[in-house]
mmCIF file of N, CA and C in Angstrom:
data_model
loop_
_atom_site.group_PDB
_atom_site.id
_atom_site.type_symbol
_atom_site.label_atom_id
_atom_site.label_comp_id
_atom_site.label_asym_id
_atom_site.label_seq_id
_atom_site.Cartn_x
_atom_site.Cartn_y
_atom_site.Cartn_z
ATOM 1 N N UNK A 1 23.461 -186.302 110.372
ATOM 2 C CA UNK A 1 22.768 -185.586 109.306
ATOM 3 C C UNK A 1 22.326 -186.593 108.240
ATOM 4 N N UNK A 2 21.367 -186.448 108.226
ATOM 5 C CA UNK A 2 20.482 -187.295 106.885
ATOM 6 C C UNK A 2 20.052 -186.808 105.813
ATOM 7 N N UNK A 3 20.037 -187.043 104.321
ATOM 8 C CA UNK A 3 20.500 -185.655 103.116
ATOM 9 C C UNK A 3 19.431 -187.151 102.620
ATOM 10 N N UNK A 4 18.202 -186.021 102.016
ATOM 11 C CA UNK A 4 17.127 -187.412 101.117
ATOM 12 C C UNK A 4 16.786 -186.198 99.797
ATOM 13 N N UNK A 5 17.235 -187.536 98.332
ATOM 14 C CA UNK A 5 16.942 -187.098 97.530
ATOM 15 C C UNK A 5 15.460 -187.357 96.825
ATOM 16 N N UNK A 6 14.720 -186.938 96.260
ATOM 17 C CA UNK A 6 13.492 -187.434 95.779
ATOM 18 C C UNK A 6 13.470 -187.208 93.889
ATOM 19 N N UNK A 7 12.963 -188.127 93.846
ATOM 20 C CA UNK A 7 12.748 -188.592 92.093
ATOM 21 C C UNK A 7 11.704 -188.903 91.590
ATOM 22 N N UNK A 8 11.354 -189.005 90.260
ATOM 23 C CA UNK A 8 10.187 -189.604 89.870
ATOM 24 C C UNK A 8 9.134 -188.818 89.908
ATOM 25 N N UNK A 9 8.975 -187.125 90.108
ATOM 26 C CA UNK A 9 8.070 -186.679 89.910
ATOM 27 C C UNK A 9 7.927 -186.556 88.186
ATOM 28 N N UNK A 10 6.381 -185.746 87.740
ATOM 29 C CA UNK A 10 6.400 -185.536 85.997
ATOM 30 C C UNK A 10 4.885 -185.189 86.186
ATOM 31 N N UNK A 11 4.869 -185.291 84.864
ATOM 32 C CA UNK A 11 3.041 -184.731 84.481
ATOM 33 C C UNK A 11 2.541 -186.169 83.839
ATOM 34 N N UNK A 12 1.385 -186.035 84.335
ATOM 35 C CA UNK A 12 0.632 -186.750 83.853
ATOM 36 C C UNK A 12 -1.442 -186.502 83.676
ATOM 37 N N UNK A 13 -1.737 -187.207 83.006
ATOM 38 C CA UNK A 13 -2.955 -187.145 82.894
ATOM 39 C C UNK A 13 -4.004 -187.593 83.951
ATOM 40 N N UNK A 14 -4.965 -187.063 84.410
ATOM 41 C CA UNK A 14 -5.875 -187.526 85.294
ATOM 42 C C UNK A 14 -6.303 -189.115 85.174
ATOM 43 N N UNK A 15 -6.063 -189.810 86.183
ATOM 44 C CA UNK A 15 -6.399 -191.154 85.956
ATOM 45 C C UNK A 15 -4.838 -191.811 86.371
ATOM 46 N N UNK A 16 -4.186 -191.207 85.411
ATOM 47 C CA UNK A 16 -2.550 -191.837 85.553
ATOM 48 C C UNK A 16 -1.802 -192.054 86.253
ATOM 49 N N UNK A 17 -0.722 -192.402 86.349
ATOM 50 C CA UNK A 17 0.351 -193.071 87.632
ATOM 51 C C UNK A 17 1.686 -192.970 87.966
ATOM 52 N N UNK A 18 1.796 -192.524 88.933
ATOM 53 C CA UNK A 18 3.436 -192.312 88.955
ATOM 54 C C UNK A 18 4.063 -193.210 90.338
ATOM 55 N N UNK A 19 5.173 -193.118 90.125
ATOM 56 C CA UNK A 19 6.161 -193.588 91.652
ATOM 57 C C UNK A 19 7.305 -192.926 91.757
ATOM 58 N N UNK A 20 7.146 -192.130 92.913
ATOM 59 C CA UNK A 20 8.483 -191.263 93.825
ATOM 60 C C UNK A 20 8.845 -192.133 94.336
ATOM 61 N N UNK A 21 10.397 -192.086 94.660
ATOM 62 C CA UNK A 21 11.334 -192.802 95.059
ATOM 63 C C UNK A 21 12.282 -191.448 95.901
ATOM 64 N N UNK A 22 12.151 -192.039 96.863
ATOM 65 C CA UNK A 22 13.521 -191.099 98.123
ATOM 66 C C UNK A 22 14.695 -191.855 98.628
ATOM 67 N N UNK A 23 16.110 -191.728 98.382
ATOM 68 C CA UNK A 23 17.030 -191.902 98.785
ATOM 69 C C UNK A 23 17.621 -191.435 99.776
ATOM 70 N N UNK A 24 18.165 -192.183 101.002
ATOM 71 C CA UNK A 24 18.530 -191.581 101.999
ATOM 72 C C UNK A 24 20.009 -191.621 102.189
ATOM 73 N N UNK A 25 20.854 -190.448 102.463
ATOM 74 C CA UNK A 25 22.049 -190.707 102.624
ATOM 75 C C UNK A 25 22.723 -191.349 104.225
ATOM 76 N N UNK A 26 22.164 -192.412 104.817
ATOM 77 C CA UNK A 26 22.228 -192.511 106.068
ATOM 78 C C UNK A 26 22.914 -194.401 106.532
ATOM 79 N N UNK A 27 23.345 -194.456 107.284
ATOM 80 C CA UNK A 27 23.580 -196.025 107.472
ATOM 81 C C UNK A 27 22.771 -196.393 108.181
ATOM 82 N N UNK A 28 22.293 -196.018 108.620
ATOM 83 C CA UNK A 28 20.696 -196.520 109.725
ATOM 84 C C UNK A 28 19.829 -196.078 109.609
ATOM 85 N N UNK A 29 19.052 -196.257 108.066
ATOM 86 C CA UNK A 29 17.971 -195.983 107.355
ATOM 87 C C UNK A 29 17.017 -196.831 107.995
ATOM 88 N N UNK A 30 17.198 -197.874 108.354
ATOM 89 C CA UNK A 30 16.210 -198.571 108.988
ATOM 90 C C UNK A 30 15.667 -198.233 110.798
ATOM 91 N N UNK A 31 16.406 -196.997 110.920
ATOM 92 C CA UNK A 31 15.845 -196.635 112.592
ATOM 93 C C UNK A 31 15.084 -195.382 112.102
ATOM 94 N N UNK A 32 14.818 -195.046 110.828
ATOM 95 C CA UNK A 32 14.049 -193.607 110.587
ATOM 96 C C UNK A 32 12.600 -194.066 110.144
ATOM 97 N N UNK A 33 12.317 -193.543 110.679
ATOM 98 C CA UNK A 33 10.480 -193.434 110.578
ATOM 99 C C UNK A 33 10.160 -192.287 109.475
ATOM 100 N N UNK A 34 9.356 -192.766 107.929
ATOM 101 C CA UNK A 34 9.714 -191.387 107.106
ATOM 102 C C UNK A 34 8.327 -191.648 106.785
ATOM 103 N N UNK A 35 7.860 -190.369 106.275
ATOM 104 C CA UNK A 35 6.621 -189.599 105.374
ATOM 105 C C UNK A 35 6.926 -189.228 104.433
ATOM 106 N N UNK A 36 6.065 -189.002 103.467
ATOM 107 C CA UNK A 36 5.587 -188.270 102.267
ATOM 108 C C UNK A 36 4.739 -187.115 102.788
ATOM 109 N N UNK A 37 4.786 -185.839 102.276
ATOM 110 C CA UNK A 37 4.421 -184.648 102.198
ATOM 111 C C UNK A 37 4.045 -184.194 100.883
ATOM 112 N N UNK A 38 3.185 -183.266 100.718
ATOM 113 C CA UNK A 38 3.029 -182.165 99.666
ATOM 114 C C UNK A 38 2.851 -180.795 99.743
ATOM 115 N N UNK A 39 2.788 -180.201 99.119
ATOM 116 C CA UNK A 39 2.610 -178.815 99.188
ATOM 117 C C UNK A 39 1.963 -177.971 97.797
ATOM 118 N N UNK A 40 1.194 -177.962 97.693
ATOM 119 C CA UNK A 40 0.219 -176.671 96.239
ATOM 120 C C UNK A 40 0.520 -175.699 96.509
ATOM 121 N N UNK A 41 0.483 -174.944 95.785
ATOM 122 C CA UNK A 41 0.633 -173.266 95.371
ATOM 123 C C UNK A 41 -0.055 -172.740 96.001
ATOM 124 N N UNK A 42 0.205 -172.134 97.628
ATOM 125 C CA UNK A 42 -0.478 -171.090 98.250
ATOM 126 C C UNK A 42 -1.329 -171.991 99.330
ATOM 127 N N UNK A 43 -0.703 -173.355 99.146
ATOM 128 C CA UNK A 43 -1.266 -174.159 100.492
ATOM 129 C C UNK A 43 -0.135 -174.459 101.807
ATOM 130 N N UNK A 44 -0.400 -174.681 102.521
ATOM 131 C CA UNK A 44 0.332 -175.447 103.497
ATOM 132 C C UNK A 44 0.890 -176.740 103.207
ATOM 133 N N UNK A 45 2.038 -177.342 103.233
ATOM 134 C CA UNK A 45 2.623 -178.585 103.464
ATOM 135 C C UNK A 45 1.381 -179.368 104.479
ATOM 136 N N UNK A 46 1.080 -180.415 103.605
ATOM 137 C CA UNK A 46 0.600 -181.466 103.973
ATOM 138 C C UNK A 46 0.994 -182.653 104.349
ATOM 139 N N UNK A 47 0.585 -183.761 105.192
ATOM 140 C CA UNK A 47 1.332 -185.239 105.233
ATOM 141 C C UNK A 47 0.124 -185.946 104.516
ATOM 142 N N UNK A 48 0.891 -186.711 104.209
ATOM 143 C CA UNK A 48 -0.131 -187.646 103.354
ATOM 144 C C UNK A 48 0.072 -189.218 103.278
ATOM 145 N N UNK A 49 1.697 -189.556 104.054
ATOM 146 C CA UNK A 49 1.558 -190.747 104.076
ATOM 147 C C UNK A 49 2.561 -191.224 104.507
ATOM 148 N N UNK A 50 2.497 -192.253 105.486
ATOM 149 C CA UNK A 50 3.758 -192.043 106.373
ATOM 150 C C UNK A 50 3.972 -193.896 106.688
ATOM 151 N N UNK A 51 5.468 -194.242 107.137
ATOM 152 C CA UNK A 51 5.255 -195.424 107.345
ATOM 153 C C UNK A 51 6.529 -195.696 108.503
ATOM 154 N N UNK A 52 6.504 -196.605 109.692
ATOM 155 C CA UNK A 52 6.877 -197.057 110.465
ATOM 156 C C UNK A 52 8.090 -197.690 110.589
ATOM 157 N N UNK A 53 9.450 -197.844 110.858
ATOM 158 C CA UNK A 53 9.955 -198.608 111.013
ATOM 159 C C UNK A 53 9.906 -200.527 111.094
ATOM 160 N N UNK A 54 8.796 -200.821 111.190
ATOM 161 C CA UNK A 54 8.406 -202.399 110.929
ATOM 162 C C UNK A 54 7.451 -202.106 109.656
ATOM 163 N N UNK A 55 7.431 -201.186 109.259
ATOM 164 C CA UNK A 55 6.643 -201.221 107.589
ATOM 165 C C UNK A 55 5.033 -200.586 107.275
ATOM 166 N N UNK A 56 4.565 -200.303 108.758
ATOM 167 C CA UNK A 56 3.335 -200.279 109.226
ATOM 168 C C UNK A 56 2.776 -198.611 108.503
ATOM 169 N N UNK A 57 2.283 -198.738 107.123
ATOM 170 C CA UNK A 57 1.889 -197.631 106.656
ATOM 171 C C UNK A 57 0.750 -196.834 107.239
ATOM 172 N N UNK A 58 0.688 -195.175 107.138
ATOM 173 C CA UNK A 58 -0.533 -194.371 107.381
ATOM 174 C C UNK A 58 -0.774 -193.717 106.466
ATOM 175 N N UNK A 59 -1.730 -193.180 106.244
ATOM 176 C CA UNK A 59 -2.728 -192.737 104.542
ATOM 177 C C UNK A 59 -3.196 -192.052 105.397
ATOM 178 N N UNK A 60 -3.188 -189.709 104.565
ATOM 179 C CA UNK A 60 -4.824 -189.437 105.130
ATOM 180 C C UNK A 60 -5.552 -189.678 104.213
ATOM 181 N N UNK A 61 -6.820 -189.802 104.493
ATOM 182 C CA UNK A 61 -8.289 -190.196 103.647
ATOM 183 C C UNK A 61 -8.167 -189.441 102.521
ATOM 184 N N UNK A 62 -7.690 -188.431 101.772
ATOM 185 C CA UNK A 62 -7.777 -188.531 100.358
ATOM 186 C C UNK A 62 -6.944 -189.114 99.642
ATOM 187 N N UNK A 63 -5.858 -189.993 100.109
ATOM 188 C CA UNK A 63 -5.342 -190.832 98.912
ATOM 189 C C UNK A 63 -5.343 -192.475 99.230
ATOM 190 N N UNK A 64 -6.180 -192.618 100.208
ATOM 191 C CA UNK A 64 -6.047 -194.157 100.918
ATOM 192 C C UNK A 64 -6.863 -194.384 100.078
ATOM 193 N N UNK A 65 -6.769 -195.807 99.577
ATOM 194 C CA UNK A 65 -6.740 -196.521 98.353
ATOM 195 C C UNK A 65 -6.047 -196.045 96.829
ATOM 196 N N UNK A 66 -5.636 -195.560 96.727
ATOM 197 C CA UNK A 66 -4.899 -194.846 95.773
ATOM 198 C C UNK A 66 -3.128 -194.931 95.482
ATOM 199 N N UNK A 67 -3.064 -194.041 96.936
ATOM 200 C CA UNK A 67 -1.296 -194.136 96.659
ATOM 201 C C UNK A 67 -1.181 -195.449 98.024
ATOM 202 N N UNK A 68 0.952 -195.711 97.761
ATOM 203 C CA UNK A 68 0.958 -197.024 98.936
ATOM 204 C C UNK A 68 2.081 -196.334 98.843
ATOM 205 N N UNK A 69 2.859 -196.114 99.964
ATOM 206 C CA UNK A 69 3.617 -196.281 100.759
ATOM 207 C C UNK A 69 4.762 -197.063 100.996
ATOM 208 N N UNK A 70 6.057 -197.312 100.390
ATOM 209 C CA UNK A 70 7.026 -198.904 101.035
ATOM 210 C C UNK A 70 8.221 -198.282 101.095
ATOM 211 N N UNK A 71 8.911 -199.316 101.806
ATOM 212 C CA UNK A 71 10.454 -198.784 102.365
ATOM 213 C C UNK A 71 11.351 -199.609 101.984
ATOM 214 N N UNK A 72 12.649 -199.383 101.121
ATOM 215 C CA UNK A 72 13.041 -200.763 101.374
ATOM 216 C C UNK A 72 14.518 -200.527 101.804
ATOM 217 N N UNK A 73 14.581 -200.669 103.258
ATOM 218 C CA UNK A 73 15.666 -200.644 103.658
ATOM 219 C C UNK A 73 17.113 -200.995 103.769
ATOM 220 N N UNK A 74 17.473 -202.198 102.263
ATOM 221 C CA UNK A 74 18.254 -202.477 101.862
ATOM 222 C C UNK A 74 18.806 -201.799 100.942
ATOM 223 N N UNK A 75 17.665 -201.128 100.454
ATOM 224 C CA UNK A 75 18.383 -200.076 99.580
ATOM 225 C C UNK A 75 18.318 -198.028 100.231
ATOM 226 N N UNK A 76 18.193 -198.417 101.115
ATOM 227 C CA UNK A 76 18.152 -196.739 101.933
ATOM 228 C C UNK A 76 17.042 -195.951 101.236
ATOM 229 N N UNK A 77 15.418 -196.966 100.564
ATOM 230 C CA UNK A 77 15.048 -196.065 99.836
ATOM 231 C C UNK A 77 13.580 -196.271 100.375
ATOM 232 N N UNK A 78 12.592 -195.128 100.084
ATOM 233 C CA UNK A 78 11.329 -194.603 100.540
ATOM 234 C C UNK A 78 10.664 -194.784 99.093
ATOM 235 N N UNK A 79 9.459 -195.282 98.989
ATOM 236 C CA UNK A 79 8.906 -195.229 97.899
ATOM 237 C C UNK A 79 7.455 -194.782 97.534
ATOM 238 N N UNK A 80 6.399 -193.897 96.804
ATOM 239 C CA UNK A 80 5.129 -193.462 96.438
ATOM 240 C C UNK A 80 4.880 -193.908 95.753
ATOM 241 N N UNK A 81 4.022 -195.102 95.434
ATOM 242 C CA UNK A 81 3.045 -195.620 94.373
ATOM 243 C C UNK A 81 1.451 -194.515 94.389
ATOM 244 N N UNK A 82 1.651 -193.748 93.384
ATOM 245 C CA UNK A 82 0.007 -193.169 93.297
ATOM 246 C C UNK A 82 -0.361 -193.589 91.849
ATOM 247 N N UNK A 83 -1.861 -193.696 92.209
ATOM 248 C CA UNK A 83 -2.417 -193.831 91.216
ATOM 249 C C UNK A 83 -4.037 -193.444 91.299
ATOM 250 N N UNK A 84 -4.725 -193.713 89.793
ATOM 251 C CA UNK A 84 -5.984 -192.834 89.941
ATOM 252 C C UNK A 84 -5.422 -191.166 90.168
ATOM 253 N N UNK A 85 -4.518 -190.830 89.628
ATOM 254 C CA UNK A 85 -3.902 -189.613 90.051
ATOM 255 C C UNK A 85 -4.954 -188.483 89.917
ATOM 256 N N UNK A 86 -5.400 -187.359 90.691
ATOM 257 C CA UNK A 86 -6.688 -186.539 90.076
ATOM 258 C C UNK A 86 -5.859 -185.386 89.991
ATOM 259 N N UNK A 87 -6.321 -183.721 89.529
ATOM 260 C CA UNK A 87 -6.138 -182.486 89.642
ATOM 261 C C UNK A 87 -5.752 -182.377 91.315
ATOM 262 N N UNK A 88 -6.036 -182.543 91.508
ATOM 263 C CA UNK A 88 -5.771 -182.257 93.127
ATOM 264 C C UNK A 88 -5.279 -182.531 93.995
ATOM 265 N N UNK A 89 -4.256 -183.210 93.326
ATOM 266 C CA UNK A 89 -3.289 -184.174 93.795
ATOM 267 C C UNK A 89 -2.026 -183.321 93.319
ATOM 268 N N UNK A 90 -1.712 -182.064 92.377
ATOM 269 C CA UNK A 90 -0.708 -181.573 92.227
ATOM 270 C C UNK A 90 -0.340 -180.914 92.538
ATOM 271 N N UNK A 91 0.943 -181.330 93.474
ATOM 272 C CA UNK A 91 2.007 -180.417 93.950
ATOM 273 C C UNK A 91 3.300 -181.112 94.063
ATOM 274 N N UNK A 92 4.512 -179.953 95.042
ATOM 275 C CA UNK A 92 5.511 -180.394 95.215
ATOM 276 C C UNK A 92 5.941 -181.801 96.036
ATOM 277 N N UNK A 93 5.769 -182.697 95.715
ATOM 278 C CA UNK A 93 6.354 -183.640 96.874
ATOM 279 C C UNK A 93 7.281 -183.961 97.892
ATOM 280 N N UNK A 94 7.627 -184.189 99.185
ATOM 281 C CA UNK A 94 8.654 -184.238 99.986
ATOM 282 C C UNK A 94 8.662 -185.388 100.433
ATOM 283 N N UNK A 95 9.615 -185.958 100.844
ATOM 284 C CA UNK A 95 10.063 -187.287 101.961
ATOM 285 C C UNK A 95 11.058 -186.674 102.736
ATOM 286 N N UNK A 96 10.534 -187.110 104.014
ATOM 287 C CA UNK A 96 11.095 -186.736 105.586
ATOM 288 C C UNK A 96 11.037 -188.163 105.919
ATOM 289 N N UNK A 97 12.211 -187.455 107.314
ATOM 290 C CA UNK A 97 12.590 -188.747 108.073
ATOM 291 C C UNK A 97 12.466 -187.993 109.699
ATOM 292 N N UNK A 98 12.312 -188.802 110.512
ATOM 293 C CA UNK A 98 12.766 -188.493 111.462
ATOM 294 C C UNK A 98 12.922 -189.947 112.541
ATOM 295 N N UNK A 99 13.724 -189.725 113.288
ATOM 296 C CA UNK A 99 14.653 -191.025 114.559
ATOM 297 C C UNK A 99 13.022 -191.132 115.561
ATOM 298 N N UNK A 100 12.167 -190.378 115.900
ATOM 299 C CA UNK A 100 10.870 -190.326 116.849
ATOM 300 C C UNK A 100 9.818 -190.903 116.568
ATOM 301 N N UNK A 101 9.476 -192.181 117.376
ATOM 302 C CA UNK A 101 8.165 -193.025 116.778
ATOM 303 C C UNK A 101 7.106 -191.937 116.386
ATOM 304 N N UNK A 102 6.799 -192.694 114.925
ATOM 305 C CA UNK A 102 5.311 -191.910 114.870
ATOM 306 C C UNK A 102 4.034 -191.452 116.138
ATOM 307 N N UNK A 103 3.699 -192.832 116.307
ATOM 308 C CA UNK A 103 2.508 -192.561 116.825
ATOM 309 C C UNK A 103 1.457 -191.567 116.416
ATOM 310 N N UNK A 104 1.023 -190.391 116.999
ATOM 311 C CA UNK A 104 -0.563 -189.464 116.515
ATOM 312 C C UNK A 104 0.456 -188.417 115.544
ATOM 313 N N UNK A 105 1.824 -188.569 115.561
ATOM 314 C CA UNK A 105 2.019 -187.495 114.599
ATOM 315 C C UNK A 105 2.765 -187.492 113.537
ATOM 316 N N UNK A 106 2.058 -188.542 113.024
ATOM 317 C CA UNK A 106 3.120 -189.314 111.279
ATOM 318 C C UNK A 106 2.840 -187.872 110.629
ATOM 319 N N UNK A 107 1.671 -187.035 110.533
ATOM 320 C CA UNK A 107 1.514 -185.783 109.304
ATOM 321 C C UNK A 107 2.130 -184.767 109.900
ATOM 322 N N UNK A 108 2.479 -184.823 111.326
ATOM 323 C CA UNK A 108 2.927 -183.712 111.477
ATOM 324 C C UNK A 108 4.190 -182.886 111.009
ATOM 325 N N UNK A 109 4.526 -181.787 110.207
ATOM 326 C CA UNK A 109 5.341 -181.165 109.759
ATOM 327 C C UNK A 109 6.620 -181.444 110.981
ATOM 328 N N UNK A 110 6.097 -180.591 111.681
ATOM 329 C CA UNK A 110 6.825 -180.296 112.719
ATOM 330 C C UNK A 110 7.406 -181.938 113.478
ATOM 331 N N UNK A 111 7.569 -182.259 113.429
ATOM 332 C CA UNK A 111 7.771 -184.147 113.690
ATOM 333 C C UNK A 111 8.822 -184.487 113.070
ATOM 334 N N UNK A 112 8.945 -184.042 111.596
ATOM 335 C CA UNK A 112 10.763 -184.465 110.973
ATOM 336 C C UNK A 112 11.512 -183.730 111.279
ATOM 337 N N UNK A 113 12.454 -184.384 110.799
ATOM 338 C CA UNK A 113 13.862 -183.412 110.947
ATOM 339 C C UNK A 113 14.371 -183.334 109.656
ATOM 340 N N UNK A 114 14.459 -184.378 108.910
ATOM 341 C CA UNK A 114 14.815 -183.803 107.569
ATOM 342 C C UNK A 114 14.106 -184.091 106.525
ATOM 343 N N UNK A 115 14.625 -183.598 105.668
ATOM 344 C CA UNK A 115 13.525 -183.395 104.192
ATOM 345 C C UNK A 115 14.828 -182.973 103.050
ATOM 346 N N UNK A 116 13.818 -183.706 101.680
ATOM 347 C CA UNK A 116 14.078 -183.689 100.721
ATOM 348 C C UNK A 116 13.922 -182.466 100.018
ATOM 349 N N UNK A 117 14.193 -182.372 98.740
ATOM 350 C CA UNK A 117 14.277 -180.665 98.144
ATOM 351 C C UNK A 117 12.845 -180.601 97.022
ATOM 352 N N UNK A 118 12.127 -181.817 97.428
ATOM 353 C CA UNK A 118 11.003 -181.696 96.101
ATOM 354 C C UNK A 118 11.058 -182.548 95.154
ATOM 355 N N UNK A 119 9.541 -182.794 94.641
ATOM 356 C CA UNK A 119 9.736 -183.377 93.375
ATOM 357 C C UNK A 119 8.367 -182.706 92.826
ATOM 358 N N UNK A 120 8.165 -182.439 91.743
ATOM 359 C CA UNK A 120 7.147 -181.993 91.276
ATOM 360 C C UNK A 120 6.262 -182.655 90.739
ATOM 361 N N UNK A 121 4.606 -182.607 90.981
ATOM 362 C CA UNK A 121 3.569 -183.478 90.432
ATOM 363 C C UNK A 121 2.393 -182.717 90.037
ATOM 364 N N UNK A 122 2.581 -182.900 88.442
ATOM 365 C CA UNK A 122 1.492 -182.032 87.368
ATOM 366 C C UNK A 122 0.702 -183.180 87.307
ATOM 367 N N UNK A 123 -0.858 -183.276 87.745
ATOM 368 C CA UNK A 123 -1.903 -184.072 87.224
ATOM 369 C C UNK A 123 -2.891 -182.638 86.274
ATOM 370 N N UNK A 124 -2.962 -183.051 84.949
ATOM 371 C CA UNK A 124 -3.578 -182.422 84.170
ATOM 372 C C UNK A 124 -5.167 -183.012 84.046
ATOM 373 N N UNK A 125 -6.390 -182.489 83.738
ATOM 374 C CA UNK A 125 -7.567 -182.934 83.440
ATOM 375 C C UNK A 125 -7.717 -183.010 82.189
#
């Protein structure tokens, strides 16, 4: 069982910048393959950014160039650099893990096994 906390959500202004940070409660943080997710009010959970066991990040096209992705497995931790933050970018945030190479399905929901409880992200205009 793998228990991930997430941090670092808040409000901010359009333009502005934040970094989520996910903690994993696991000793072999470095065999999990994890994503970033979101979710808006009355949308579906989205993937949005996912990264590999050798470090090898994936972006979908609305935040590639924007947010990055890093892992640092010495410290059991998952990390979200966004920036250029817009309106449309706010929602709940998640970090998942799962033991199953990515490959075609880093966004897929259905692909982790575990998940974090949220972090919240207000971009105001």
């Amino acid at each position: 069982q793998v228990q991930l906390v997430e941090s670092g959500g808040g409000s901010v202004q359009s333009g502005g910048s934040l970094t989520l940070a996910c903690v994993a409660s696991t000793q072999t943080y470095s065999k999990y393959y994890m994503g970033w997710f979101r979710q808006a009010p009355g949308k579906e959970r989205e993937g949005i950014a996912a990264i590999d066991i050798d470090g090898t990040p994936k972006y979908i096209d609305s935040v590639k160039g924007r947010f990055t992705i890093s892992r640092d497995n010495a410290k059991n931790s998952l990390y979200l650099q966004m920036n250029s933050l817009k309106p449309e970018d706010t929602a709940t945030y998640y970090c998942a893990a799962t033991g199953i190479r990515l490959q075609d399905e880093a966004f897929n929901v259905l692909w982790y096994n575990y998940w974090g409880q949220g972090t919240q992200v207000t971009v105001s205009s």
